[in-house]
């Protein structure tokens, strides 16, 4: 097969040049055609040591790369099978970036189910791709000053979120037990290693709605732990957090992932997601009324200015009050390529400035979660 494998790697030569080249991070590219392979390699090879291979060729990757970039049609079962054959190698890479041509929830969910740590949908954006691969040394060591922890909980949760989005798209029942198990793993991870480590790991590996759901779940769990809630209440919190944005599976990606401010019409569409999520989940037998309440009302405020039902304080439950704080805080501190990450202290100050909207006693208790945990 012609052009089945393209290699661009550091070569032997002058010692100084070889040493300089060896310091370049190694990125492996997989694609389902030679044209796709060449186009991705040409973007990366000026900054990285690059190796590439066609997915329909025999897998020959021996060295573990810093990152793997995959550009392929994920609606093709043969392509999916070829990626699954390389699953063991994929799992060892710090970053696994899928370039998905069709900007659909189905394609993105499929990519996460195959082990993606980040999905970039649509036409290849050179700036976004290089930004996603930036600062490998810093990412490998972790900005918290601690050695990175195994990412099993992150991947389990990301796959659970991808699966629920797929279920909504297909109109199939969601795996409630699998979602709860993913939340339990996050709770165990945060109990052992703390919130800061979780935030660092999630922001390193995920983007967009998936990153947001993972951050909200982690913040809600740590908030619950700091409040000393019992295990049943903690389960309600992390289940509500995992499901809270499931209605966004009904929102077009062009609106959901739009960089910058939404116009009024787009904002109105976004604001349909709590009811959409509630309507999808309400017929599931094993989802409690408290979870449904949180999914529908996590954008309500105590002063009645929220949506979709303009509830006031007396009608807003405790799980919703906690989840709303976690949701807003996570949205402020999440990482997007088109905007800087807001420091946690600044995000907390923004919450404190939302006078009359959030419960003051809970905000006071949230301070240590926001700033120190």
XYZ file of C-alpha atoms in Angstrom:
373
model
C 0.000 0.000 0.000
C 1.459 3.338 -1.026
C 1.805 6.070 1.573
C 0.516 3.740 4.262
C 3.037 5.097 6.724
C 4.639 8.550 6.906
C 7.492 9.191 9.300
C 9.048 12.500 10.272
C 11.413 11.918 13.175
C 14.716 13.284 14.537
C 17.637 11.846 12.525
C 21.224 11.123 13.424
C 23.728 13.814 12.587
C 25.608 16.560 14.336
C 25.501 16.012 18.112
C 24.181 19.515 18.849
C 21.395 19.223 16.313
C 20.489 15.731 17.493
C 20.280 16.907 21.107
C 18.071 19.838 20.131
C 15.786 17.594 18.069
C 15.556 14.988 20.833
C 14.153 17.615 23.161
C 11.141 18.094 20.886
C 8.036 16.278 22.189
C 7.005 13.233 20.172
C 3.506 13.300 18.624
C 2.006 10.331 16.780
C -0.613 11.004 14.083
C -3.227 8.497 12.929
C -5.567 9.075 9.982
C -7.808 7.112 7.628
C -6.277 8.551 4.445
C -2.891 9.733 3.227
C -4.158 13.246 2.523
C -5.460 13.665 6.076
C -2.260 12.208 7.482
C -0.037 14.552 5.483
C -2.065 17.642 6.335
C -1.899 17.024 10.087
C 1.791 16.076 10.020
C 2.646 19.246 8.086
C 1.023 21.365 10.798
C 2.862 19.627 13.625
C 6.328 18.804 12.302
C 7.782 22.301 12.734
C 7.241 22.143 16.510
C 7.202 18.425 17.285
C 8.929 15.205 16.399
C 6.169 13.544 14.379
C 5.425 9.972 13.352
C 2.335 9.071 11.374
C 0.525 6.032 10.089
C -2.647 5.142 8.259
C -5.276 3.411 10.359
C -5.633 0.714 7.717
C -1.929 -0.130 7.968
C -0.386 -2.493 10.468
C 0.140 -0.761 13.814
C 3.873 -0.230 14.326
C 4.072 2.356 17.081
C 6.711 1.283 19.598
C 7.743 4.481 21.393
C 5.116 5.999 23.683
C 4.339 9.499 22.383
C 3.540 12.574 24.433
C 0.373 12.964 22.357
C -1.627 11.110 19.732
C -3.641 13.063 17.151
C -6.349 11.203 15.230
C -8.134 12.531 12.159
C -10.682 10.074 10.857
C -14.310 9.465 9.937
C -15.851 8.036 13.100
C -19.023 6.916 11.338
C -17.021 4.128 9.675
C -17.054 0.896 11.694
C -13.724 -0.201 10.194
C -12.090 3.000 11.379
C -13.500 2.549 14.863
C -12.216 -1.036 14.938
C -8.743 0.116 13.845
C -8.628 2.694 16.640
C -9.793 0.130 19.198
C -6.926 -2.175 18.150
C -4.544 0.574 19.245
C -6.370 1.218 22.539
C -3.495 0.046 24.737
C -1.053 2.414 23.028
C -3.557 5.262 23.059
C -4.062 4.967 26.794
C -0.367 5.612 27.468
C -0.286 9.003 25.731
C -0.736 12.077 27.916
C -2.977 13.730 25.306
C -5.277 12.033 22.810
C -6.723 14.621 20.447
C -9.405 13.648 17.930
C -10.015 15.910 14.926
C -13.655 15.170 14.136
C -14.868 16.324 10.748
C -18.609 16.112 11.450
C -19.602 18.496 14.230
C -22.276 16.310 15.769
C -22.837 15.136 19.323
C -22.679 11.567 18.014
C -19.195 11.960 16.530
C -17.882 13.766 19.588
C -19.374 11.169 21.934
C -17.821 8.400 19.840
C -14.410 10.080 20.090
C -14.604 10.306 23.881
C -15.787 6.717 24.072
C -12.644 5.750 22.108
C -10.446 7.476 24.684
C -10.155 11.070 23.499
C -8.933 13.596 26.036
C -9.931 16.452 23.720
C -12.115 16.667 20.617
C -11.741 19.459 18.061
C -14.736 19.300 15.684
C -15.045 20.747 12.194
C -12.333 22.015 9.855
C -8.808 21.728 11.238
C -7.847 24.875 13.113
C -4.051 25.057 13.244
C -4.011 27.527 16.132
C -6.389 25.446 18.260
C -4.502 22.231 17.545
C -1.111 23.687 18.426
C -2.585 25.352 21.528
C -4.012 22.010 22.632
C -0.545 20.471 22.346
C 1.280 23.405 23.978
C 3.427 23.264 27.111
C 4.008 19.516 27.238
C 6.626 19.714 30.003
C 4.310 21.692 32.242
C 1.375 19.421 31.499
C 3.383 16.282 32.190
C 4.443 17.444 35.615
C 1.118 19.041 36.581
C 0.802 22.623 37.717
C -0.139 21.646 41.266
C 3.431 20.604 42.057
C 2.434 16.963 42.592
C 2.993 13.966 40.360
C 0.013 13.354 38.054
C -2.424 10.752 39.347
C -3.866 7.950 37.203
C -6.711 9.291 35.076
C -9.100 6.319 35.353
C -11.762 8.405 37.090
C -11.454 11.136 34.455
C -11.799 8.717 31.571
C -14.655 6.777 33.196
C -16.552 10.011 33.800
C -15.852 11.385 30.309
C -17.124 8.168 28.726
C -20.230 8.272 30.948
C -20.946 11.841 29.838
C -20.329 10.934 26.195
C -22.686 7.968 26.550
C -25.463 10.084 28.043
C -25.182 12.617 25.198
C -25.395 9.767 22.704
C -28.457 8.368 24.506
C -30.228 11.711 24.210
C -29.327 11.982 20.521
C -30.638 8.472 19.803
C -33.615 8.725 22.156
C -32.402 5.716 24.143
C -32.454 5.244 27.958
C -29.397 6.614 29.731
C -27.151 4.351 31.822
C -28.016 5.778 35.237
C -26.030 3.204 37.200
C -22.942 3.762 35.040
C -23.224 7.508 35.544
C -23.526 7.096 39.319
C -20.489 4.802 39.333
C -18.490 7.429 37.440
C -19.508 10.014 40.029
C -18.490 7.677 42.833
C -15.041 7.278 41.288
C -14.667 11.061 41.126
C -15.671 11.296 44.787
C -13.074 8.686 45.731
C -10.420 10.453 43.658
C -11.110 13.840 45.264
C -11.243 12.312 48.745
C -7.767 10.872 48.174
C -6.056 13.637 46.190
C -8.080 16.814 46.691
C -9.993 19.197 44.449
C -7.002 21.096 43.028
C -5.513 17.934 41.539
C -8.867 17.089 39.945
C -9.264 20.556 38.424
C -5.739 20.465 37.000
C -6.216 17.018 35.482
C -9.602 17.780 33.928
C -8.465 21.087 32.429
C -5.394 19.353 31.033
C -7.383 16.672 29.258
C -10.824 17.965 28.316
C -12.541 20.876 26.615
C -15.998 22.378 26.254
C -19.149 20.820 27.695
C -17.374 17.635 28.816
C -14.774 19.625 30.746
C -17.525 21.717 32.332
C -19.511 18.681 33.524
C -16.376 17.109 35.011
C -15.418 20.347 36.768
C -18.924 20.908 38.156
C -19.035 17.356 39.483
C -15.661 17.726 41.184
C -16.517 21.103 42.732
C -19.937 19.863 43.935
C -18.343 16.772 45.495
C -15.680 18.758 47.316
C -18.284 21.270 48.473
C -20.352 18.409 49.860
C -17.323 16.896 51.577
C -16.441 20.251 53.125
C -20.001 20.555 54.440
C -19.773 17.078 55.973
C -22.766 15.627 54.127
C -23.480 11.921 54.451
C -22.840 9.408 51.697
C -26.458 9.352 50.399
C -26.471 13.156 50.095
C -23.050 13.100 48.440
C -24.384 10.596 45.895
C -27.324 12.894 45.181
C -24.898 15.769 44.651
C -22.568 14.021 42.241
C -25.418 12.381 40.330
C -27.137 15.749 39.929
C -23.840 17.290 38.797
C -23.165 14.559 36.239
C -26.655 14.922 34.760
C -27.191 18.667 35.157
C -26.328 19.656 31.568
C -27.622 16.566 29.768
C -30.154 18.775 27.987
C -27.290 20.429 26.107
C -27.282 17.359 23.884
C -30.291 19.027 22.247
C -28.398 22.284 21.579
C -26.622 22.745 18.204
C -22.840 22.634 18.618
C -22.470 25.887 16.701
C -24.255 27.591 19.600
C -22.964 25.391 22.407
C -19.296 25.887 21.522
C -19.506 29.404 20.090
C -16.541 31.541 21.174
C -17.658 34.867 22.546
C -21.017 36.314 23.496
C -24.281 34.737 22.334
C -26.920 36.875 20.653
C -30.433 36.990 22.223
C -31.804 34.253 19.960
C -28.867 31.949 20.713
C -29.178 32.701 24.435
C -32.858 31.725 24.306
C -31.918 28.397 22.702
C -29.247 27.715 25.344
C -31.781 28.398 28.077
C -33.941 25.509 26.866
C -31.419 22.924 28.087
C -32.657 22.521 31.707
C -36.184 21.642 30.595
C -34.857 19.440 27.777
C -32.752 17.513 30.276
C -35.636 17.208 32.723
C -38.020 15.987 30.018
C -35.528 13.360 28.875
C -34.817 12.018 32.373
C -38.267 12.199 33.971
C -39.398 8.833 32.597
C -36.377 6.977 33.969
C -37.496 4.952 36.993
C -34.194 5.106 38.889
C -33.690 8.883 38.913
C -34.969 10.518 42.082
C -37.154 13.655 42.246
C -34.198 15.546 43.835
C -32.028 14.830 40.784
C -34.778 15.856 38.377
C -35.280 19.047 40.380
C -31.566 19.847 40.157
C -31.426 19.203 36.402
C -34.405 21.500 35.774
C -33.553 24.264 38.248
C -29.755 24.640 38.432
C -30.080 28.074 36.768
C -32.648 29.411 39.239
C -31.712 32.240 41.651
C -33.082 33.074 45.085
C -34.387 36.455 43.871
C -36.522 34.865 41.133
C -34.355 36.113 38.252
C -33.298 32.672 37.041
C -34.788 30.248 34.520
C -36.773 28.254 33.415
C -39.421 28.694 36.147
C -38.322 31.937 37.887
C -38.400 30.188 41.278
C -37.819 32.184 44.451
C -35.939 31.182 47.589
C -38.651 29.146 49.292
C -39.043 26.875 46.263
C -35.352 26.150 45.695
C -34.003 23.018 47.410
C -30.633 22.477 49.059
C -29.158 20.291 46.295
C -30.039 22.961 43.725
C -28.523 25.745 45.843
C -25.231 23.850 46.177
C -25.178 22.767 42.527
C -25.839 26.309 41.277
C -22.793 27.628 43.130
C -20.640 24.758 41.813
C -21.969 25.302 38.277
C -21.192 29.021 38.168
C -17.777 28.614 39.776
C -16.805 25.838 37.353
C -17.935 27.926 34.367
C -15.726 30.786 35.518
C -12.552 28.718 36.062
C -12.803 26.352 33.113
C -10.205 26.561 30.380
C -11.172 27.569 26.846
C -8.708 28.254 24.048
C -10.482 31.493 23.167
C -10.473 33.022 26.672
C -8.113 33.101 29.657
C -8.878 31.023 32.718
C -10.160 33.144 35.612
C -8.175 32.568 38.849
C -10.125 30.826 41.574
C -9.963 33.819 43.939
C -11.398 36.109 41.271
C -14.129 33.601 40.471
C -15.080 33.429 44.135
C -15.273 37.217 44.305
C -17.647 37.190 41.337
C -19.892 34.734 43.183
C -19.849 36.947 46.274
C -20.924 39.862 44.111
C -24.109 38.108 43.005
C -26.059 39.737 45.802
C -29.438 38.169 46.555
C -29.050 35.409 43.979
C -27.038 32.814 45.928
C -27.382 31.722 49.543
C -24.989 33.793 51.654
C -24.336 31.072 54.256
C -23.420 28.568 51.528
C -21.151 31.116 49.823
C -19.329 31.648 53.116
C -18.891 27.880 53.491
C -17.766 27.623 49.853
C -14.821 29.966 50.436
C -12.413 27.233 51.522
C -13.438 25.066 48.564
C -12.892 27.932 46.127
C -9.581 29.121 47.532
C -7.750 26.444 49.473
C -8.827 22.859 48.746
